Short mmCIF file of C-alpha atoms and ligand atoms in Angstrom, two decimals:
data_model
loop_
_atom_site.label_atom_id
_atom_site.label_comp_id
_atom_site.label_asym_id
_atom_site.label_seq_id
_atom_site.Cartn_x
_atom_site.Cartn_y
_atom_site.Cartn_z
CA UNK C 1 -18.58 139.80 -54.37
CA UNK C 2 -16.78 141.92 -56.97
CA UNK C 3 -13.00 141.78 -57.28
CA UNK C 4 -11.17 144.17 -54.96
CA UNK C 5 -7.63 145.24 -54.09
CA UNK C 6 -6.24 144.66 -50.63
CA UNK C 7 -2.85 146.11 -49.85
CA UNK C 8 -1.06 145.13 -46.67
CA UNK C 9 1.60 147.52 -45.38
CA UNK C 10 3.77 145.25 -43.26
CA UNK C 11 3.21 142.38 -45.67
CA UNK C 12 6.09 140.31 -44.31
CA UNK C 13 5.21 140.86 -40.65
CA UNK C 14 3.80 138.46 -38.13
CA UNK C 15 0.23 139.72 -38.38
CA UNK C 16 0.17 139.40 -42.16
CA UNK C 17 1.70 135.94 -42.24
CA UNK C 18 0.00 134.45 -39.21
CA UNK C 19 -3.45 136.01 -39.36
CA UNK C 20 -4.33 138.11 -42.38
CA UNK C 21 -3.17 135.92 -45.24
CA UNK C 22 -4.49 132.67 -43.71
CA UNK C 23 -7.83 134.45 -43.17
CA UNK C 24 -7.91 135.62 -46.77
CA UNK C 25 -7.00 132.14 -47.91
CA UNK C 26 -9.97 130.61 -46.11
CA UNK C 27 -12.29 133.22 -47.61
CA UNK C 28 -10.86 132.33 -51.00
CA UNK C 29 -11.48 128.63 -50.39
CA UNK C 30 -15.08 129.52 -49.56
CA UNK C 31 -15.45 131.37 -52.85
CA UNK C 32 -15.74 134.87 -51.39
CA UNK C 33 -12.63 136.16 -53.10
CA UNK C 34 -13.07 136.03 -56.83
CA UNK C 35 -10.70 136.06 -59.80
CA UNK C 36 -9.43 139.52 -60.60
CA UNK C 37 -8.90 140.35 -56.92
CA UNK C 38 -5.40 141.56 -56.18
CA UNK C 39 -3.70 141.07 -52.84
CA UNK C 40 -0.48 142.93 -52.20
CA UNK C 41 2.12 142.51 -49.51
CA UNK C 42 4.26 145.61 -49.11
CA UNK C 43 7.49 145.82 -47.16
CA UNK C 44 11.04 147.06 -47.33
CA UNK C 45 12.86 143.85 -48.29
CA UNK C 46 13.70 143.34 -51.89
CA UNK C 47 12.13 140.17 -53.20
CA UNK C 48 9.93 139.28 -56.12
CA UNK C 49 6.44 137.85 -56.26
CA UNK C 50 7.85 134.32 -56.40
CA UNK C 51 9.89 134.66 -53.23
CA UNK C 52 6.99 136.29 -51.40
CA UNK C 53 4.57 133.60 -52.52
CA UNK C 54 7.00 130.96 -51.29
CA UNK C 55 7.04 132.60 -47.89
CA UNK C 56 3.27 132.83 -47.77
CA UNK C 57 2.91 129.24 -49.03
CA UNK C 58 4.94 128.14 -46.04
CA UNK C 59 2.85 130.27 -43.69
CA UNK C 60 -0.33 128.72 -45.08
CA UNK C 61 0.75 125.12 -44.63
CA UNK C 62 -1.00 124.94 -41.27
CA UNK C 63 -4.27 126.14 -42.81
CA UNK C 64 -4.32 123.32 -45.33
CA UNK C 65 -5.53 120.76 -42.84
CA UNK C 66 -8.49 122.93 -41.81
CA UNK C 67 -10.53 122.35 -44.93
CA UNK C 68 -10.41 119.45 -47.42
CA UNK C 69 -10.75 121.95 -50.28
CA UNK C 70 -7.72 123.95 -49.17
CA UNK C 71 -4.82 122.04 -50.78
CA UNK C 72 -6.13 122.45 -54.33
CA UNK C 73 -6.94 126.12 -53.70
CA UNK C 74 -3.45 127.01 -52.55
CA UNK C 75 -1.73 127.74 -55.86
CA UNK C 76 -4.64 129.67 -57.43
CA UNK C 77 -4.83 131.74 -54.25
CA UNK C 78 -1.11 132.51 -54.37
CA UNK C 79 -1.56 133.69 -57.95
CA UNK C 80 -3.64 136.58 -56.62
CA UNK C 81 -0.79 137.67 -54.42
CA UNK C 82 1.89 140.23 -55.29
CA UNK C 83 4.81 141.76 -53.51
CA UNK C 84 5.90 145.36 -53.85
CA UNK C 85 8.88 146.94 -52.18
CA UNK C 86 8.14 150.24 -50.53
CA UNK C 87 9.79 152.54 -48.08
CA UNK C 88 7.21 154.04 -45.78
CA UNK C 89 9.36 157.03 -44.96
CA UNK C 90 10.62 157.83 -48.43
CA UNK C 91 9.12 158.43 -51.83
CA UNK C 92 10.50 155.41 -53.65
CA UNK C 93 7.90 152.94 -54.87
CA UNK C 94 4.80 155.04 -54.27
CA UNK C 95 4.25 156.38 -57.77
CA UNK C 96 4.54 152.87 -59.24
CA UNK C 97 2.11 151.56 -56.68
CA UNK C 98 -0.37 154.32 -57.48
CA UNK C 99 -0.13 153.64 -61.20
CA UNK C 100 -0.74 149.98 -60.69
CA UNK C 101 -3.68 150.47 -58.38
CA UNK C 102 -5.42 153.04 -60.53
CA UNK C 103 -4.58 151.75 -64.02
CA UNK C 104 -7.88 152.19 -65.91
CA UNK C 105 -6.97 149.29 -68.21
CA UNK C 106 -7.09 146.91 -65.29
CA UNK C 107 -9.46 148.32 -62.69
CA UNK C 108 -12.66 150.30 -62.89
CA UNK C 109 -13.19 153.38 -60.78
CA UNK C 110 -15.65 151.60 -58.50
CA UNK C 111 -13.20 148.99 -57.32
CA UNK C 112 -12.90 148.77 -53.55
CA UNK C 113 -9.38 149.32 -52.35
CA UNK C 114 -8.41 148.40 -48.81
CA UNK C 115 -5.16 149.50 -47.22
CA UNK C 116 -4.29 147.46 -44.18
CA UNK C 117 -1.79 149.33 -42.03
CA UNK C 118 -0.11 146.42 -40.24
CA UNK C 119 2.65 148.78 -39.13
CA UNK C 120 3.32 150.87 -36.02
CA UNK C 121 0.89 153.74 -35.37
CA UNK C 122 3.74 156.25 -35.63
CA UNK C 123 3.70 155.52 -39.36
CA UNK C 124 -0.05 156.01 -39.92
CA UNK C 125 0.35 159.74 -40.53
CA UNK C 126 3.11 159.48 -43.08
CA UNK C 127 1.52 156.54 -44.91
CA UNK C 128 -1.78 158.43 -45.06
CA UNK C 129 -0.09 161.55 -46.39
CA UNK C 130 1.66 159.56 -49.12
CA UNK C 131 -1.50 157.77 -50.12
CA UNK C 132 -3.19 161.13 -50.39
CA UNK C 133 -0.36 162.68 -52.38
CA UNK C 134 -0.69 159.83 -54.87
CA UNK C 135 -4.43 160.10 -55.25
CA UNK C 136 -5.19 156.86 -53.44
CA UNK C 137 -7.61 158.08 -50.80
CA UNK C 138 -10.80 158.48 -52.83
CA UNK C 139 -14.24 157.26 -51.88
CA UNK C 140 -13.66 153.62 -52.71
CA UNK C 141 -10.65 153.47 -50.42
CA UNK C 142 -10.85 152.01 -46.92
CA UNK C 143 -8.10 151.89 -44.37
CA UNK C 144 -7.72 149.34 -41.60
CA UNK C 145 -5.71 149.94 -38.46
CA UNK C 146 -4.88 147.69 -35.57
CA UNK C 147 -4.31 148.31 -31.93
CA UNK C 148 -2.44 149.74 -30.19
CA UNK C 149 -4.30 152.91 -31.04
CA UNK C 150 -2.16 154.99 -28.74
CA UNK C 151 -0.90 154.32 -25.25
CA UNK C 152 -3.24 156.81 -23.61
CA UNK C 153 -6.05 159.18 -24.50
CA UNK C 154 -3.80 161.93 -25.83
CA UNK C 155 -1.75 159.68 -28.09
CA UNK C 156 -4.91 157.95 -29.36
CA UNK C 157 -6.38 161.33 -30.24
CA UNK C 158 -3.17 162.24 -32.09
CA UNK C 159 -3.33 159.00 -34.13
CA UNK C 160 -6.98 159.54 -34.87
CA UNK C 161 -6.22 163.11 -35.93
CA UNK C 162 -3.48 161.91 -38.27
CA UNK C 163 -5.88 159.43 -39.87
CA UNK C 164 -8.70 161.96 -39.86
CA UNK C 165 -6.61 164.43 -41.89
CA UNK C 166 -6.61 162.01 -44.76
CA UNK C 167 -9.67 159.78 -44.41
CA UNK C 168 -13.28 160.34 -43.50
CA UNK C 169 -14.31 158.47 -40.34
CA UNK C 170 -16.48 156.20 -42.51
CA UNK C 171 -13.34 155.07 -44.38
CA UNK C 172 -11.46 154.08 -41.21
CA UNK C 173 -11.83 150.55 -39.83
CA UNK C 174 -10.29 150.13 -36.37
CA UNK C 175 -9.94 146.45 -35.64
CA UNK C 176 -10.57 144.85 -32.31
CA UNK C 177 -10.30 141.24 -33.36
CA UNK C 178 -12.41 140.10 -30.40
CA UNK C 179 -15.44 141.60 -32.13
CA UNK C 180 -14.84 139.24 -35.05
CA UNK C 181 -15.00 136.11 -32.92
CA UNK C 182 -18.07 134.00 -33.61
CA UNK C 183 -18.96 133.70 -29.96
CA UNK C 184 -18.70 137.42 -29.40
CA UNK C 185 -21.13 138.03 -32.23
CA UNK C 186 -23.32 135.34 -30.75
CA UNK C 187 -23.64 137.49 -27.66
CA UNK C 188 -25.68 139.94 -29.70
CA UNK C 189 -27.71 137.09 -31.18
CA UNK C 190 -28.36 135.64 -27.75
CA UNK C 191 -29.44 138.92 -26.21
CA UNK C 192 -31.52 140.29 -29.03
CA UNK C 193 -32.64 137.18 -30.91
CA UNK C 194 -34.33 135.69 -27.86
CA UNK C 195 -37.18 137.12 -25.85
CA UNK C 196 -36.03 135.18 -22.84
CA UNK C 197 -33.04 137.10 -21.57
CA UNK C 198 -33.70 140.75 -22.17
CA UNK C 199 -36.45 141.20 -19.56
CA UNK C 200 -34.07 139.78 -16.96
CA UNK C 201 -31.04 141.66 -18.21
CA UNK C 202 -30.81 144.27 -15.47
CA UNK C 203 -29.87 144.98 -11.90
CA UNK C 204 -33.17 143.69 -10.58
CA UNK C 205 -32.34 140.16 -11.74
CA UNK C 206 -28.59 140.07 -12.29
CA UNK C 207 -26.25 139.87 -9.33
CA UNK C 208 -22.99 140.42 -11.16
CA UNK C 209 -21.07 139.79 -14.37
CA UNK C 210 -17.59 138.30 -14.80
CA UNK C 211 -15.43 138.59 -17.87
CA UNK C 212 -12.28 136.49 -17.99
CA UNK C 213 -9.71 136.32 -20.77
CA UNK C 214 -7.02 133.93 -19.57
CA UNK C 215 -4.00 133.05 -21.67
CA UNK C 216 -1.27 130.48 -21.23
CA UNK C 217 1.24 132.22 -23.48
CA UNK C 218 3.91 134.52 -22.11
CA UNK C 219 5.76 137.27 -23.90
CA UNK C 220 6.06 135.35 -27.17
CA UNK C 221 8.30 137.44 -29.42
CA UNK C 222 6.78 140.74 -28.46
CA UNK C 223 8.85 141.82 -25.48
CA UNK C 224 9.55 145.33 -26.67
CA UNK C 225 5.90 146.07 -27.37
CA UNK C 226 4.48 144.23 -24.40
CA UNK C 227 6.76 145.60 -21.76
CA UNK C 228 5.75 149.12 -22.71
CA UNK C 229 2.11 148.16 -22.83
CA UNK C 230 1.14 145.71 -20.10
CA UNK C 231 -2.15 143.89 -19.74
CA UNK C 232 -4.27 146.95 -18.98
CA UNK C 233 -3.47 148.58 -22.30
CA UNK C 234 -3.00 145.40 -24.27
CA UNK C 235 -6.22 143.65 -23.28
CA UNK C 236 -8.49 145.63 -20.98
CA UNK C 237 -8.63 148.93 -22.88
CA UNK C 238 -9.87 147.16 -25.97
CA UNK C 239 -10.97 143.51 -25.83
CA UNK C 240 -12.39 143.34 -22.30
CA UNK C 241 -14.10 146.71 -22.44
CA UNK C 242 -15.64 145.83 -25.80
CA UNK C 243 -17.02 142.63 -24.29
CA UNK C 244 -18.35 144.60 -21.36
CA UNK C 245 -20.05 147.00 -23.77
CA UNK C 246 -21.76 144.18 -25.64
CA UNK C 247 -23.08 142.73 -22.39
CA UNK C 248 -24.19 146.05 -20.95
CA UNK C 249 -25.41 148.10 -23.90
CA UNK C 250 -29.04 148.99 -24.45
CA UNK C 251 -30.72 147.27 -27.40
CA UNK C 252 -29.66 149.11 -30.55
CA UNK C 253 -32.48 149.82 -32.99
CA UNK C 254 -30.74 147.83 -35.74
CA UNK C 255 -27.41 146.33 -36.67
CA UNK C 256 -26.38 149.55 -38.40
CA UNK C 257 -22.80 150.28 -37.42
CA UNK C 258 -23.56 153.56 -35.71
CA UNK C 259 -26.64 152.23 -33.93
CA UNK C 260 -24.42 149.71 -32.15
CA UNK C 261 -21.49 152.03 -31.69
CA UNK C 262 -23.70 154.72 -30.15
CA UNK C 263 -24.90 152.22 -27.55
CA UNK C 264 -21.41 150.96 -26.76
CA UNK C 265 -20.18 154.50 -26.38
CA UNK C 266 -22.89 155.23 -23.81
CA UNK C 267 -21.70 152.28 -21.74
CA UNK C 268 -18.08 153.45 -21.85
CA UNK C 269 -19.13 156.91 -20.78
CA UNK C 270 -21.22 155.49 -17.95
CA UNK C 271 -18.33 153.57 -16.40
CA UNK C 272 -17.61 154.87 -12.93
CA UNK C 273 -14.11 156.35 -13.01
CA UNK C 274 -11.59 154.48 -10.89
CA UNK C 275 -9.48 157.23 -9.52
CA UNK C 276 -6.64 157.60 -7.11
CA UNK C 277 -8.14 156.52 -3.82
CA UNK C 278 -10.17 153.73 -5.38
CA UNK C 279 -7.46 152.07 -7.46
CA UNK C 280 -6.01 149.96 -4.69
CA UNK C 281 -9.51 148.79 -3.72
CA UNK C 282 -10.87 148.11 -7.18
CA UNK C 283 -7.88 146.92 -9.19
CA UNK C 284 -5.18 144.28 -8.87
CA UNK C 285 -2.17 143.96 -11.11
CA UNK C 286 0.18 141.05 -11.19
CA UNK C 287 3.35 139.80 -12.83
CA UNK C 288 4.13 136.14 -13.31
CA UNK C 289 7.02 134.33 -11.73
CA UNK C 290 8.50 131.04 -12.92
CA UNK C 291 6.14 128.10 -12.75
CA UNK C 292 4.61 125.42 -14.93
CA UNK C 293 1.94 125.93 -17.53
CA UNK C 294 0.11 122.90 -18.86
CA UNK C 295 2.76 120.71 -17.30
CA UNK C 296 5.69 122.55 -18.86
CA UNK C 297 8.14 124.61 -16.78
CA UNK C 298 8.27 128.26 -17.86
CA UNK C 299 10.45 131.16 -16.75
CA UNK C 300 9.15 134.22 -14.96
CA UNK C 301 8.32 137.44 -16.78
CA UNK C 302 11.53 139.21 -15.80
CA UNK C 303 13.66 136.27 -16.94
CA UNK C 304 11.80 136.12 -20.21
CA UNK C 305 12.36 139.83 -20.61
CA UNK C 306 16.01 139.66 -19.59
CA UNK C 307 15.65 142.57 -17.16
CA UNK C 308 14.87 142.74 -13.50
CA UNK C 309 13.46 146.21 -13.14
CA UNK C 310 10.20 146.01 -15.08
CA UNK C 311 6.96 146.77 -13.26
CA UNK C 312 4.82 145.90 -16.26
CA UNK C 313 1.69 144.01 -15.32
CA UNK C 314 0.94 140.71 -17.02
CA UNK C 315 -2.32 140.29 -15.11
CA UNK C 316 -5.16 142.62 -14.25
CA UNK C 317 -8.32 142.07 -12.26
CA UNK C 318 -10.72 144.88 -11.60
CA UNK C 319 -14.20 145.71 -10.51
CA UNK C 320 -16.10 148.06 -12.77
CA UNK C 321 -19.48 149.62 -12.49
CA UNK C 322 -21.81 150.98 -15.14
CA UNK C 323 -23.61 153.94 -13.69
CA UNK C 324 -27.01 153.85 -15.30
CA UNK C 325 -30.57 152.81 -14.55
CA UNK C 326 -30.14 149.27 -15.87
CA UNK C 327 -26.94 148.37 -14.07
CA UNK C 328 -26.86 150.40 -10.87
CA UNK C 329 -25.13 148.36 -8.18
CA UNK C 330 -24.17 145.42 -10.44
CA UNK C 331 -20.42 144.80 -10.37
CA UNK C 332 -18.60 143.79 -13.54
CA UNK C 333 -15.50 141.85 -12.54
CA UNK C 334 -12.87 141.74 -15.27
CA UNK C 335 -9.67 139.72 -15.29
CA UNK C 336 -7.05 138.86 -17.84
CA UNK C 337 -3.53 137.58 -17.69
CA UNK C 338 -0.69 135.77 -19.35
CA UNK C 339 0.73 132.45 -18.20
CA UNK C 340 -2.44 131.49 -16.38
CA UNK C 341 -3.60 127.95 -15.71
CA UNK C 342 -5.43 127.52 -19.01
CA UNK C 343 -6.45 129.36 -22.14
CA UNK C 344 -10.02 130.27 -21.45
CA UNK C 345 -12.21 133.24 -22.21
CA UNK C 346 -15.71 133.53 -20.93
CA UNK C 347 -18.46 135.86 -19.85
CA UNK C 348 -20.49 134.75 -16.87
CA UNK C 349 -23.76 136.39 -15.98
CA UNK C 350 -24.89 135.40 -12.50
CA UNK C 351 -28.56 135.93 -11.75
CA UNK C 352 -29.95 136.70 -8.35
CA UNK C 353 -31.00 134.06 -5.87
CA UNK C 354 -34.62 132.93 -5.79
CA UNK C 355 -36.39 135.22 -3.33
CA UNK C 356 -37.67 132.35 -1.18
CA UNK C 357 -36.91 128.64 -1.05
CA UNK C 358 -39.87 126.30 -0.73
CA UNK C 359 -37.58 123.30 -0.33
CA UNK C 360 -36.55 123.60 3.27
CA UNK C 361 -33.17 122.06 4.12
CA UNK C 362 -31.43 120.86 0.97
CA UNK C 363 -28.29 118.76 0.74
CA UNK C 364 -27.15 121.07 -2.05
CA UNK C 365 -28.40 124.62 -1.53
CA UNK C 366 -30.07 126.48 -4.38
CA UNK C 367 -27.39 128.09 -6.48
CA UNK C 368 -28.13 131.17 -8.56
CA UNK C 369 -28.63 130.59 -12.28
CA UNK C 370 -25.63 131.41 -14.41
CA UNK C 371 -25.36 132.03 -18.10
CA UNK C 372 -21.85 131.20 -19.26
CA UNK C 373 -20.80 132.36 -22.68
CA UNK C 374 -17.65 130.55 -23.54
CA UNK C 375 -15.61 132.49 -26.09
CA UNK C 376 -12.71 130.07 -26.39
CA UNK C 377 -11.81 127.29 -26.51
CA UNK C 378 -14.85 124.92 -26.73
CA UNK C 379 -17.05 127.78 -27.89
CA UNK C 380 -20.54 127.55 -26.58
CA UNK C 381 -23.21 128.64 -24.15
CA UNK C 382 -24.18 127.04 -20.87
CA UNK C 383 -27.15 127.89 -18.74
CA UNK C 384 -26.82 126.53 -15.23
CA UNK C 385 -30.17 125.55 -13.73
CA UNK C 386 -31.34 123.82 -10.58
CA UNK C 387 -32.89 120.43 -11.38
CA UNK C 388 -34.43 117.63 -9.43
CA UNK C 389 -32.17 114.62 -9.10
CA UNK C 390 -34.33 111.72 -10.37
CA UNK C 391 -35.37 109.13 -7.82
CA UNK C 392 -38.14 108.29 -5.43
CA UNK C 393 -36.30 109.33 -2.25
CA UNK C 394 -36.43 112.77 -0.68
CA UNK C 395 -36.36 115.79 -2.94
CA UNK C 396 -32.81 116.54 -3.98
CA UNK C 397 -31.81 119.36 -6.28
CA UNK C 398 -28.65 119.66 -8.27
CA UNK C 399 -27.13 122.42 -10.34
CA UNK C 400 -26.76 121.17 -13.95
CA UNK C 401 -25.94 122.91 -17.22
CA UNK C 402 -27.97 123.17 -20.38
CA UNK C 403 -25.06 122.98 -22.68
CA UNK C 404 -24.83 124.23 -26.24
CA UNK C 405 -21.53 123.42 -27.88
CA UNK C 406 -20.95 125.26 -31.13
CA UNK C 407 -18.83 122.45 -32.52
CA UNK C 408 -21.46 119.79 -31.82
CA UNK C 409 -24.43 121.87 -32.88
CA UNK C 410 -23.10 123.50 -35.98
CA UNK C 411 -20.17 121.27 -36.95
CA UNK C 412 -17.56 122.39 -39.45
CA UNK C 413 -14.69 124.69 -38.74
CA UNK C 414 -15.11 127.92 -36.81
CA UNK C 415 -13.89 130.80 -38.95
CA UNK C 416 -11.19 132.96 -37.42
CA UNK C 417 -12.06 136.49 -36.39
CA UNK C 418 -10.01 138.05 -39.17
CA UNK C 419 -11.93 136.20 -41.86
CA UNK C 420 -15.13 137.93 -40.90
CA UNK C 421 -13.50 141.28 -40.26
CA UNK C 422 -11.54 141.50 -43.50
CA UNK C 423 -14.56 140.67 -45.61
CA UNK C 424 -16.65 143.16 -43.66
CA UNK C 425 -14.18 145.87 -44.61
CA UNK C 426 -14.47 144.90 -48.25
CA UNK C 427 -18.27 144.94 -47.96
CA UNK C 428 -18.16 148.30 -46.20
CA UNK C 429 -19.80 147.01 -43.05
CA UNK C 430 -18.34 148.83 -40.05
CA UNK C 431 -20.53 147.22 -37.40
CA UNK C 432 -17.68 145.26 -35.82
CA UNK C 433 -15.16 148.11 -35.88
CA UNK C 434 -14.50 150.78 -33.32
CA UNK C 435 -15.34 154.35 -33.92
CA UNK C 436 -12.96 157.08 -32.89
CA UNK C 437 -15.03 158.25 -29.93
CA UNK C 438 -15.28 154.70 -28.55
CA UNK C 439 -11.51 154.25 -28.54
CA UNK C 440 -10.99 157.58 -26.86
CA UNK C 441 -13.74 156.99 -24.28
CA UNK C 442 -12.09 153.68 -23.38
CA UNK C 443 -8.78 155.45 -22.83
CA UNK C 444 -10.51 158.10 -20.71
CA UNK C 445 -11.50 155.35 -18.31
CA UNK C 446 -8.17 153.51 -18.45
CA UNK C 447 -5.83 156.50 -18.06
CA UNK C 448 -6.59 157.30 -14.40
CA UNK C 449 -6.01 153.66 -13.42
CA UNK C 450 -2.69 153.62 -15.20
CA UNK C 451 -1.68 156.96 -13.70
CA UNK C 452 -2.54 155.84 -10.19
CA UNK C 453 -0.49 152.67 -10.66
CA UNK C 454 2.41 154.67 -11.93
CA UNK C 455 2.29 157.05 -9.00
CA UNK C 456 2.10 154.21 -6.50
CA UNK C 457 5.18 152.74 -4.91
CA UNK C 458 3.61 149.26 -5.00
CA UNK C 459 4.90 146.77 -7.51
CA UNK C 460 2.59 144.34 -9.32
CA UNK C 461 1.73 141.35 -7.15
CA UNK C 462 3.71 138.24 -8.09
CA UNK C 463 1.88 135.11 -9.18
CA UNK C 464 3.16 131.72 -10.16
CA UNK C 465 2.91 130.90 -13.85
CA UNK C 466 0.22 128.29 -14.27
CA UNK C 467 -1.95 129.67 -11.46
CA UNK C 468 -5.04 131.88 -11.74
CA UNK C 469 -3.17 135.05 -10.85
CA UNK C 470 -2.28 136.72 -7.57
CA UNK C 471 -4.29 135.92 -4.47
CA UNK C 472 -5.30 139.57 -4.32
CA UNK C 473 -7.49 138.93 -7.38
CA UNK C 474 -9.35 136.28 -5.45
CA UNK C 475 -9.67 138.64 -2.52
CA UNK C 476 -11.04 141.37 -4.82
CA UNK C 477 -14.15 139.35 -5.56
CA UNK C 478 -14.40 137.40 -2.31
CA UNK C 479 -14.54 140.64 -0.38
CA UNK C 480 -17.95 141.06 -1.98
CA UNK C 481 -19.06 137.55 -1.00
CA UNK C 482 -18.61 136.19 -4.54
CA UNK C 483 -16.11 133.90 -6.26
CA UNK C 484 -14.57 133.65 -9.70
CA UNK C 485 -16.51 131.20 -11.79
CA UNK C 486 -15.13 127.70 -12.19
CA UNK C 487 -16.69 125.47 -14.76
CA UNK C 488 -18.21 122.88 -12.45
C1 BG6 W 1 -3.96 140.62 -28.72
C2 BG6 W 1 -2.97 140.94 -27.64
O1 BG6 W 1 -4.72 141.75 -29.03
O2 BG6 W 1 -4.81 139.59 -28.30
C3 BG6 W 1 -2.20 139.71 -27.25
O3 BG6 W 1 -2.08 141.95 -28.08
C4 BG6 W 1 -3.12 138.57 -26.91
O4 BG6 W 1 -1.33 139.98 -26.16
C5 BG6 W 1 -4.15 138.37 -28.01
O5 BG6 W 1 -2.34 137.41 -26.77
C6 BG6 W 1 -5.20 137.37 -27.60
O6 BG6 W 1 -6.02 137.07 -28.69
P1 BG6 W 1 -6.74 135.65 -28.82
O7 BG6 W 1 -7.58 135.78 -30.05
O8 BG6 W 1 -5.66 134.62 -28.93
O9 BG6 W 1 -7.54 135.49 -27.57
#
């Protein structure tokens, strides 16, 4: 790959230090980032390259153990890194930056230039305008933005408008880091690289789908963001709906970015709206109370927040439905929460029961087949099948998994989502990024739920930290004669 420039606005922030720079480092270790590439961290503090590199060196220490080649690559990688002071709301620093980035002595006009806006969305407009004013928005420029893209449909549209004034849609890369996870990409491989599943992938053969993203962490250091957001906006609007799209979409004709995005968009638009009357039936929101997670006592959400009047949800469970020919009548149960019993994300596709049992009375009844796609941890795929228990006695069947563990099968380290995503931006491959209309369609479905919650006098249901969420979430699925999947 040719040398490129990657400029991170918010270069001293958490995202840059914890995710972006370690991801770039691993790509460097793998030889994908070549000499001549320039990586810039931009922020308001005054410090020189040396001080910035020292800070990044410290942030990368953890990454060194991941790969035996990493320790020797550290210093040469840091040499690619520069720090520039810039004020996002004032003119100082911009002209110098523009000169440096466009200097014909050092870069040719074809060089790919990526601006990563790791700053609040309220700044996207002014950063874009300044980049434009300094001639930095030409064809070879790409811009990356992170969630939250708005807090509702209207604010998302305003952010997209602000970006759209300056950049063509094809230059804008909206990250949903879940799409960069290996196991999420494997979902596409599994569905469309095998002839086995697709003929069964429909209401006729599938009873229901569950998507769970459970976390053990609490507020971390993000109280001011999280309390305004809550789990519906923070996780469901983006990560969980994207997973749902990948499960439910029609086969795209190719991996071309728009071929996939068109299909995902159709799914989002086919979601049955959950409006006023239905919200209390189809959604559950919860907030954690003090408890113990992984054997460690933890405070409740309100204590962590230091306020007692917040109604922000830290847990959501809901039942969605995709209104189209393929999925009519198949519920998609989604749940996500903080401070749950374990960190575990998975998609479970439960097939229908066999139409008739030839086995008569069985000690263990025939259980429906389940395909479990484990996103994290222990990435892998399990297909639960009924098998005969060996032995000469009476016929006994038992449910057992065919188990594919990524770690055992492929070995090596699993690259982090950002490694794939950042290099895709440099390559100009937008397949794993969200298009404007997708983001807005997701908000269109989320907004009525949020509004109904806000209008309701009910508070989120309490749940004990370290549990699987409020009992109402169990009731949501059990009402339909089903249960949340447990890995056994
Ligand atoms: C982020 C959310 O998008 O995803 C966080 O803002 C959440 O609240 C995180 O913790 C989860 O990501 P991962 O990759 O750890 O599952």
